[in-house]
Amino acid sequence: MSVIVIGSLTVLGLIAAFFIVDAGARSYAEGRVKQEIADNLPDTVTGDVSVSIGGISVIAQYLSGSFDRVALTAPTLSVDGVAASVRVVATQVPVDQGKPVGDVRGVVDLDQASLNTLLRSSLAADAPDAKLMLGDGEVRYTGSLSVLGFPVGYEATATPTAVADSLLFTPTSAKVTTGSGSVDAGELLPLIVGQQPVRVCVAKYLPEGVSLARVNVTPERARITLESSSLLLTRKSLTTLGTCSAG
C-alpha cells in the first residue's frame, strides 16, 4: 500500500512540476511574442501590446510547430496619429515566422475624433472639409452642392458598410440646411441621397493582406472587424501596408 501511495505522490509531483515548468515557459513565450511584435511593427505605430497564449501546454504546442491561440490586446494603440483600441485573436500561429498564421480575427474601435482623422486623410487635397458624427447604426455628415450656380448646404444620414479596404457611408436621407430661395429643396434631396458613398480608406493603416469584414456603429465608437489568412509575423509583412482602390 505504501508503495502505491509513494508512487501516486511521485506521479502527482511530476505532473505538478510539469505544469510549473509549463507556466514558466508560457510566460517566457508570451514575453518573446510581445517583443517580436514590438520589434516588427511599423515606426508609425505606438502603444503597449499585451499577449496571451491559450491552450493547455505551451511546451507541447511549441514542439508541434504552432500555438493554438494567441490573443493580442492594445487598448491605447496609435497608428500614424490615429488612436484606436485593438483586440486580435490569431489561431494556428506558427513557430516558424516564414509561415503564415492560420487565421487572424481582429476588432478595432475608433471614436468619432479618430474616424474623422481617417476621413480627412482619405479626402482629396481640394475637397471641402467634412465631419462624420456617430449615431446608432448610422452616421451624419454635412456637405454642400452647387445647383444652378447656387451653393446649397445639407446634412445627410448614412449607413456604414465595410469593403475589403475601406469604410463606405452611403447616404439614405438628407435635409437642406442653407441655400437660395431659387432652389427647390424637394428636387435637391434625390441628388444628395444619390451621391457616391463617402469612402474612408483603412487599408493604408493595416498590414497588406488584412481586410475589413464588417463595421458596427454606435454613438460612442465605430467598431471594425478585420480578418486575414495570409499574415506573416515578419517585419517585412507587418510594415508592408495595404492600399485603397480609387473607386
PDB file of N, CA, C and O in Angstrom, residues 52-111:
ATOM      1  N   SER A  52      -1.408  36.979 -24.781  1.00  0.00           N
ATOM      2  CA  SER A  52      -1.857  35.825 -24.013  1.00  0.00           C
ATOM      3  C   SER A  52      -1.893  34.609 -24.920  1.00  0.00           C
ATOM      4  O   SER A  52      -2.526  34.637 -25.983  1.00  0.00           O
ATOM      5  N   ILE A  53      -1.208  33.538 -24.527  1.00  0.00           N
ATOM      6  CA  ILE A  53      -1.176  32.308 -25.314  1.00  0.00           C
ATOM      7  C   ILE A  53      -2.118  31.295 -24.672  1.00  0.00           C
ATOM      8  O   ILE A  53      -1.993  30.975 -23.483  1.00  0.00           O
ATOM      9  N   GLY A  54      -3.076  30.806 -25.458  1.00  0.00           N
ATOM     10  CA  GLY A  54      -4.046  29.840 -24.960  1.00  0.00           C
ATOM     11  C   GLY A  54      -3.556  28.404 -25.103  1.00  0.00           C
ATOM     12  O   GLY A  54      -2.419  28.148 -25.505  1.00  0.00           O
ATOM     13  N   GLY A  55      -4.438  27.462 -24.799  1.00  0.00           N
ATOM     14  CA  GLY A  55      -4.072  26.050 -24.896  1.00  0.00           C
ATOM     15  C   GLY A  55      -3.560  25.517 -23.568  1.00  0.00           C
ATOM     16  O   GLY A  55      -3.215  26.272 -22.665  1.00  0.00           O
ATOM     17  N   ILE A  56      -3.488  24.206 -23.469  1.00  0.00           N
ATOM     18  CA  ILE A  56      -3.109  23.583 -22.198  1.00  0.00           C
ATOM     19  C   ILE A  56      -1.608  23.647 -21.964  1.00  0.00           C
ATOM     20  O   ILE A  56      -1.148  24.129 -20.945  1.00  0.00           O
ATOM     21  N   SER A  57      -0.812  23.192 -22.906  1.00  0.00           N
ATOM     22  CA  SER A  57       0.638  23.122 -22.722  1.00  0.00           C
ATOM     23  C   SER A  57       1.351  23.921 -23.798  1.00  0.00           C
ATOM     24  O   SER A  57       1.282  23.594 -24.984  1.00  0.00           O
ATOM     25  N   VAL A  58       2.053  24.964 -23.380  1.00  0.00           N
ATOM     26  CA  VAL A  58       2.831  25.759 -24.323  1.00  0.00           C
ATOM     27  C   VAL A  58       3.998  24.940 -24.869  1.00  0.00           C
ATOM     28  O   VAL A  58       4.356  25.050 -26.049  1.00  0.00           O
ATOM     29  N   ILE A  59       4.583  24.131 -24.017  1.00  0.00           N
ATOM     30  CA  ILE A  59       5.712  23.301 -24.458  1.00  0.00           C
ATOM     31  C   ILE A  59       5.281  22.355 -25.575  1.00  0.00           C
ATOM     32  O   ILE A  59       5.943  22.238 -26.609  1.00  0.00           O
ATOM     33  N   ALA A  60       4.139  21.692 -25.368  1.00  0.00           N
ATOM     34  CA  ALA A  60       3.641  20.771 -26.394  1.00  0.00           C
ATOM     35  C   ALA A  60       3.301  21.514 -27.674  1.00  0.00           C
ATOM     36  O   ALA A  60       3.560  21.030 -28.786  1.00  0.00           O
ATOM     37  N   GLN A  61       2.723  22.692 -27.556  1.00  0.00           N
ATOM     38  CA  GLN A  61       2.390  23.480 -28.745  1.00  0.00           C
ATOM     39  C   GLN A  61       3.657  23.880 -29.505  1.00  0.00           C
ATOM     40  O   GLN A  61       3.709  23.816 -30.731  1.00  0.00           O
ATOM     41  N   TYR A  62       4.669  24.297 -28.751  1.00  0.00           N
ATOM     42  CA  TYR A  62       5.923  24.706 -29.391  1.00  0.00           C
ATOM     43  C   TYR A  62       6.545  23.534 -30.151  1.00  0.00           C
ATOM     44  O   TYR A  62       6.996  23.679 -31.297  1.00  0.00           O
ATOM     45  N   LEU A  63       6.553  22.376 -29.517  1.00  0.00           N
ATOM     46  CA  LEU A  63       7.139  21.198 -30.155  1.00  0.00           C
ATOM     47  C   LEU A  63       6.338  20.767 -31.383  1.00  0.00           C
ATOM     48  O   LEU A  63       6.895  20.187 -32.326  1.00  0.00           O
ATOM     49  N   SER A  64       5.032  21.072 -31.396  1.00  0.00           N
ATOM     50  CA  SER A  64       4.199  20.720 -32.554  1.00  0.00           C
ATOM     51  C   SER A  64       4.400  21.689 -33.718  1.00  0.00           C
ATOM     52  O   SER A  64       3.965  21.424 -34.835  1.00  0.00           O
ATOM     53  N   GLY A  65       5.021  22.827 -33.448  1.00  0.00           N
ATOM     54  CA  GLY A  65       5.319  23.776 -34.518  1.00  0.00           C
ATOM     55  C   GLY A  65       4.402  24.977 -34.598  1.00  0.00           C
ATOM     56  O   GLY A  65       4.640  25.885 -35.400  1.00  0.00           O
ATOM     57  N   SER A  66       3.360  25.022 -33.756  1.00  0.00           N
ATOM     58  CA  SER A  66       2.470  26.189 -33.781  1.00  0.00           C
ATOM     59  C   SER A  66       1.708  26.299 -32.469  1.00  0.00           C
ATOM     60  O   SER A  66       1.500  25.306 -31.765  1.00  0.00           O
ATOM     61  N   PHE A  67       1.297  27.536 -32.155  1.00  0.00           N
ATOM     62  CA  PHE A  67       0.484  27.793 -30.968  1.00  0.00           C
ATOM     63  C   PHE A  67      -0.988  27.804 -31.379  1.00  0.00           C
ATOM     64  O   PHE A  67      -1.361  28.387 -32.402  1.00  0.00           O
ATOM     65  N   ASP A  68      -1.814  27.192 -30.547  1.00  0.00           N
ATOM     66  CA  ASP A  68      -3.234  27.059 -30.875  1.00  0.00           C
ATOM     67  C   ASP A  68      -3.929  28.412 -30.990  1.00  0.00           C
ATOM     68  O   ASP A  68      -4.680  28.675 -31.938  1.00  0.00           O
ATOM     69  N   ARG A  69      -3.673  29.272 -30.009  1.00  0.00           N
ATOM     70  CA  ARG A  69      -4.406  30.555 -29.952  1.00  0.00           C
ATOM     71  C   ARG A  69      -3.549  31.603 -29.263  1.00  0.00           C
ATOM     72  O   ARG A  69      -3.059  31.390 -28.149  1.00  0.00           O
ATOM     73  N   VAL A  70      -3.373  32.730 -29.935  1.00  0.00           N
ATOM     74  CA  VAL A  70      -2.633  33.846 -29.358  1.00  0.00           C
ATOM     75  C   VAL A  70      -3.526  35.080 -29.410  1.00  0.00           C
ATOM     76  O   VAL A  70      -4.009  35.453 -30.479  1.00  0.00           O
ATOM     77  N   ALA A  71      -3.766  35.696 -28.257  1.00  0.00           N
ATOM     78  CA  ALA A  71      -4.607  36.889 -28.187  1.00  0.00           C
ATOM     79  C   ALA A  71      -3.744  38.112 -27.911  1.00  0.00           C
ATOM     80  O   ALA A  71      -2.889  38.095 -27.017  1.00  0.00           O
ATOM     81  N   LEU A  72      -3.973  39.159 -28.675  1.00  0.00           N
ATOM     82  CA  LEU A  72      -3.247  40.417 -28.526  1.00  0.00           C
ATOM     83  C   LEU A  72      -4.244  41.517 -28.167  1.00  0.00           C
ATOM     84  O   LEU A  72      -5.304  41.627 -28.788  1.00  0.00           O
ATOM     85  N   THR A  73      -3.884  42.334 -27.194  1.00  0.00           N
ATOM     86  CA  THR A  73      -4.754  43.421 -26.759  1.00  0.00           C
ATOM     87  C   THR A  73      -3.947  44.704 -26.646  1.00  0.00           C
ATOM     88  O   THR A  73      -2.890  44.723 -26.004  1.00  0.00           O
ATOM     89  N   ALA A  74      -4.433  45.759 -27.288  1.00  0.00           N
ATOM     90  CA  ALA A  74      -3.787  47.068 -27.217  1.00  0.00           C
ATOM     91  C   ALA A  74      -4.884  48.120 -27.055  1.00  0.00           C
ATOM     92  O   ALA A  74      -5.430  48.619 -28.039  1.00  0.00           O
ATOM     93  N   PRO A  75      -5.236  48.469 -25.829  1.00  0.00           N
ATOM     94  CA  PRO A  75      -6.364  49.389 -25.609  1.00  0.00           C
ATOM     95  C   PRO A  75      -6.082  50.824 -26.023  1.00  0.00           C
ATOM     96  O   PRO A  75      -7.018  51.588 -26.254  1.00  0.00           O
ATOM     97  N   THR A  76      -4.811  51.205 -26.129  1.00  0.00           N
ATOM     98  CA  THR A  76      -4.479  52.599 -26.487  1.00  0.00           C
ATOM     99  C   THR A  76      -3.396  52.628 -27.558  1.00  0.00           C
ATOM    100  O   THR A  76      -2.338  53.213 -27.363  1.00  0.00           O
ATOM    101  N   LEU A  77      -3.672  52.013 -28.679  1.00  0.00           N
ATOM    102  CA  LEU A  77      -2.710  51.989 -29.781  1.00  0.00           C
ATOM    103  C   LEU A  77      -2.884  53.246 -30.633  1.00  0.00           C
ATOM    104  O   LEU A  77      -3.996  53.764 -30.784  1.00  0.00           O
ATOM    105  N   SER A  78      -1.786  53.724 -31.188  1.00  0.00           N
ATOM    106  CA  SER A  78      -1.837  54.863 -32.103  1.00  0.00           C
ATOM    107  C   SER A  78      -1.147  54.453 -33.400  1.00  0.00           C
ATOM    108  O   SER A  78       0.001  53.990 -33.384  1.00  0.00           O
ATOM    109  N   VAL A  79      -1.866  54.599 -34.519  1.00  0.00           N
ATOM    110  CA  VAL A  79      -1.332  54.244 -35.829  1.00  0.00           C
ATOM    111  C   VAL A  79      -1.291  55.496 -36.685  1.00  0.00           C
ATOM    112  O   VAL A  79      -2.332  56.003 -37.106  1.00  0.00           O
ATOM    113  N   ASP A  80      -0.087  56.012 -36.912  1.00  0.00           N
ATOM    114  CA  ASP A  80       0.084  57.228 -37.708  1.00  0.00           C
ATOM    115  C   ASP A  80      -0.795  58.362 -37.186  1.00  0.00           C
ATOM    116  O   ASP A  80      -1.407  59.105 -37.958  1.00  0.00           O
ATOM    117  N   GLY A  81      -0.860  58.456 -35.863  1.00  0.00           N
ATOM    118  CA  GLY A  81      -1.623  59.526 -35.238  1.00  0.00           C
ATOM    119  C   GLY A  81      -3.093  59.234 -35.021  1.00  0.00           C
ATOM    120  O   GLY A  81      -3.806  60.065 -34.450  1.00  0.00           O
ATOM    121  N   VAL A  82      -3.560  58.068 -35.464  1.00  0.00           N
ATOM    122  CA  VAL A  82      -4.964  57.686 -35.278  1.00  0.00           C
ATOM    123  C   VAL A  82      -5.074  56.777 -34.057  1.00  0.00           C
ATOM    124  O   VAL A  82      -4.505  55.683 -34.035  1.00  0.00           O
ATOM    125  N   ALA A  83      -5.795  57.230 -33.033  1.00  0.00           N
ATOM    126  CA  ALA A  83      -5.940  56.452 -31.803  1.00  0.00           C
ATOM    127  C   ALA A  83      -6.991  55.364 -31.984  1.00  0.00           C
ATOM    128  O   ALA A  83      -8.038  55.581 -32.598  1.00  0.00           O
ATOM    129  N   ALA A  84      -6.708  54.184 -31.434  1.00  0.00           N
ATOM    130  CA  ALA A  84      -7.633  53.068 -31.570  1.00  0.00           C
ATOM    131  C   ALA A  84      -7.436  52.077 -30.432  1.00  0.00           C
ATOM    132  O   ALA A  84      -6.359  52.000 -29.828  1.00  0.00           O
ATOM    133  N   SER A  85      -8.487  51.336 -30.139  1.00  0.00           N
ATOM    134  CA  SER A  85      -8.411  50.197 -29.235  1.00  0.00           C
ATOM    135  C   SER A  85      -8.468  48.940 -30.100  1.00  0.00           C
ATOM    136  O   SER A  85      -9.377  48.792 -30.922  1.00  0.00           O
ATOM    137  N   VAL A  86      -7.491  48.054 -29.912  1.00  0.00           N
ATOM    138  CA  VAL A  86      -7.343  46.911 -30.822  1.00  0.00           C
ATOM    139  C   VAL A  86      -7.314  45.607 -30.035  1.00  0.00           C
ATOM    140  O   VAL A  86      -6.632  45.496 -29.008  1.00  0.00           O
ATOM    141  N   ARG A  87      -8.049  44.617 -30.524  1.00  0.00           N
ATOM    142  CA  ARG A  87      -8.011  43.258 -29.985  1.00  0.00           C
ATOM    143  C   ARG A  87      -7.912  42.283 -31.150  1.00  0.00           C
ATOM    144  O   ARG A  87      -8.703  42.362 -32.097  1.00  0.00           O
ATOM    145  N   VAL A  88      -6.935  41.391 -31.077  1.00  0.00           N
ATOM    146  CA  VAL A  88      -6.693  40.438 -32.168  1.00  0.00           C
ATOM    147  C   VAL A  88      -6.570  39.035 -31.592  1.00  0.00           C
ATOM    148  O   VAL A  88      -5.900  38.836 -30.568  1.00  0.00           O
ATOM    149  N   VAL A  89      -7.205  38.072 -32.239  1.00  0.00           N
ATOM    150  CA  VAL A  89      -7.050  36.661 -31.885  1.00  0.00           C
ATOM    151  C   VAL A  89      -6.535  35.934 -33.116  1.00  0.00           C
ATOM    152  O   VAL A  89      -7.157  35.950 -34.179  1.00  0.00           O
ATOM    153  N   ALA A  90      -5.369  35.303 -32.957  1.00  0.00           N
ATOM    154  CA  ALA A  90      -4.765  34.528 -34.040  1.00  0.00           C
ATOM    155  C   ALA A  90      -4.728  33.059 -33.640  1.00  0.00           C
ATOM    156  O   ALA A  90      -4.370  32.727 -32.503  1.00  0.00           O
ATOM    157  N   THR A  91      -5.124  32.191 -34.547  1.00  0.00           N
ATOM    158  CA  THR A  91      -5.087  30.754 -34.286  1.00  0.00           C
ATOM    159  C   THR A  91      -4.114  30.080 -35.236  1.00  0.00           C
ATOM    160  O   THR A  91      -3.869  30.560 -36.341  1.00  0.00           O
ATOM    161  N   GLN A  92      -3.561  28.969 -34.769  1.00  0.00           N
ATOM    162  CA  GLN A  92      -2.546  28.239 -35.530  1.00  0.00           C
ATOM    163  C   GLN A  92      -1.399  29.180 -35.924  1.00  0.00           C
ATOM    164  O   GLN A  92      -1.092  29.382 -37.093  1.00  0.00           O
ATOM    165  N   VAL A  93      -0.769  29.738 -34.870  1.00  0.00           N
ATOM    166  CA  VAL A  93       0.336  30.675 -35.065  1.00  0.00           C
ATOM    167  C   VAL A  93       1.641  29.890 -35.147  1.00  0.00           C
ATOM    168  O   VAL A  93       2.063  29.279 -34.163  1.00  0.00           O
ATOM    169  N   PRO A  94       2.306  29.874 -36.301  1.00  0.00           N
ATOM    170  CA  PRO A  94       3.491  29.022 -36.468  1.00  0.00           C
ATOM    171  C   PRO A  94       4.702  29.534 -35.698  1.00  0.00           C
ATOM    172  O   PRO A  94       4.896  30.747 -35.554  1.00  0.00           O
ATOM    173  N   VAL A  95       5.506  28.623 -35.204  1.00  0.00           N
ATOM    174  CA  VAL A  95       6.775  28.985 -34.582  1.00  0.00           C
ATOM    175  C   VAL A  95       7.715  29.558 -35.635  1.00  0.00           C
ATOM    176  O   VAL A  95       8.452  30.507 -35.387  1.00  0.00           O
ATOM    177  N   ASP A  96       7.657  28.998 -36.833  1.00  0.00           N
ATOM    178  CA  ASP A  96       8.440  29.474 -37.968  1.00  0.00           C
ATOM    179  C   ASP A  96       7.776  30.725 -38.538  1.00  0.00           C
ATOM    180  O   ASP A  96       6.690  30.661 -39.104  1.00  0.00           O
ATOM    181  N   GLN A  97       8.415  31.884 -38.378  1.00  0.00           N
ATOM    182  CA  GLN A  97       7.818  33.135 -38.823  1.00  0.00           C
ATOM    183  C   GLN A  97       7.693  33.225 -40.340  1.00  0.00           C
ATOM    184  O   GLN A  97       6.994  34.101 -40.858  1.00  0.00           O
ATOM    185  N   GLY A  98       8.342  32.338 -41.059  1.00  0.00           N
ATOM    186  CA  GLY A  98       8.226  32.337 -42.513  1.00  0.00           C
ATOM    187  C   GLY A  98       6.928  31.724 -43.014  1.00  0.00           C
ATOM    188  O   GLY A  98       6.643  31.766 -44.212  1.00  0.00           O
ATOM    189  N   LYS A  99       6.137  31.159 -42.095  1.00  0.00           N
ATOM    190  CA  LYS A  99       4.858  30.555 -42.465  1.00  0.00           C
ATOM    191  C   LYS A  99       3.715  31.469 -42.027  1.00  0.00           C
ATOM    192  O   LYS A  99       3.810  32.133 -40.996  1.00  0.00           O
ATOM    193  N   PRO A 100       2.622  31.523 -42.792  1.00  0.00           N
ATOM    194  CA  PRO A 100       1.516  32.414 -42.439  1.00  0.00           C
ATOM    195  C   PRO A 100       0.727  31.906 -41.237  1.00  0.00           C
ATOM    196  O   PRO A 100       0.655  30.706 -40.973  1.00  0.00           O
ATOM    197  N   VAL A 101       0.149  32.845 -40.514  1.00  0.00           N
ATOM    198  CA  VAL A 101      -0.759  32.499 -39.414  1.00  0.00           C
ATOM    199  C   VAL A 101      -2.019  31.891 -39.999  1.00  0.00           C
ATOM    200  O   VAL A 101      -2.545  32.368 -41.011  1.00  0.00           O
ATOM    201  N   GLY A 102      -2.504  30.821 -39.379  1.00  0.00           N
ATOM    202  CA  GLY A 102      -3.669  30.126 -39.925  1.00  0.00           C
ATOM    203  C   GLY A 102      -4.884  31.008 -40.091  1.00  0.00           C
ATOM    204  O   GLY A 102      -5.527  31.030 -41.138  1.00  0.00           O
ATOM    205  N   ASP A 103      -5.211  31.782 -39.052  1.00  0.00           N
ATOM    206  CA  ASP A 103      -6.390  32.654 -39.122  1.00  0.00           C
ATOM    207  C   ASP A 103      -6.209  33.808 -38.154  1.00  0.00           C
ATOM    208  O   ASP A 103      -5.776  33.613 -37.009  1.00  0.00           O
ATOM    209  N   VAL A 104      -6.543  35.011 -38.612  1.00  0.00           N
ATOM    210  CA  VAL A 104      -6.449  36.210 -37.780  1.00  0.00           C
ATOM    211  C   VAL A 104      -7.798  36.918 -37.796  1.00  0.00           C
ATOM    212  O   VAL A 104      -8.354  37.189 -38.865  1.00  0.00           O
ATOM    213  N   ARG A 105      -8.336  37.193 -36.610  1.00  0.00           N
ATOM    214  CA  ARG A 105      -9.578  37.951 -36.471  1.00  0.00           C
ATOM    215  C   ARG A 105      -9.308  39.092 -35.499  1.00  0.00           C
ATOM    216  O   ARG A 105      -8.780  38.873 -34.406  1.00  0.00           O
ATOM    217  N   GLY A 106      -9.659  40.297 -35.906  1.00  0.00           N
ATOM    218  CA  GLY A 106      -9.396  41.444 -35.063  1.00  0.00           C
ATOM    219  C   GLY A 106     -10.573  42.380 -34.972  1.00  0.00           C
ATOM    220  O   GLY A 106     -11.453  42.390 -35.831  1.00  0.00           O
ATOM    221  N   VAL A 107     -10.584  43.170 -33.910  1.00  0.00           N
ATOM    222  CA  VAL A 107     -11.598  44.205 -33.710  1.00  0.00           C
ATOM    223  C   VAL A 107     -10.880  45.506 -33.396  1.00  0.00           C
ATOM    224  O   VAL A 107     -10.034  45.557 -32.499  1.00  0.00           O
ATOM    225  N   VAL A 108     -11.210  46.549 -34.142  1.00  0.00           N
ATOM    226  CA  VAL A 108     -10.638  47.875 -33.920  1.00  0.00           C
ATOM    227  C   VAL A 108     -11.768  48.839 -33.580  1.00  0.00           C
ATOM    228  O   VAL A 108     -12.736  48.961 -34.339  1.00  0.00           O
ATOM    229  N   ASP A 109     -11.651  49.513 -32.448  1.00  0.00           N
ATOM    230  CA  ASP A 109     -12.634  50.516 -32.044  1.00  0.00           C
ATOM    231  C   ASP A 109     -12.059  51.907 -32.263  1.00  0.00           C
ATOM    232  O   ASP A 109     -10.968  52.226 -31.771  1.00  0.00           O
ATOM    233  N   LEU A 110     -12.803  52.734 -32.998  1.00  0.00           N
ATOM    234  CA  LEU A 110     -12.420  54.123 -33.245  1.00  0.00           C
ATOM    235  C   LEU A 110     -13.467  55.049 -32.670  1.00  0.00           C
ATOM    236  O   LEU A 110     -14.671  54.824 -32.870  1.00  0.00           O
ATOM    237  N   ASP A 111     -13.036  56.086 -31.962  1.00  0.00           N
ATOM    238  CA  ASP A 111     -14.020  57.079 -31.526  1.00  0.00           C
ATOM    239  C   ASP A 111     -14.258  58.063 -32.668  1.00  0.00           C
ATOM    240  O   ASP A 111     -13.662  57.959 -33.743  1.00  0.00           O
TER     241      ASP A 111
END
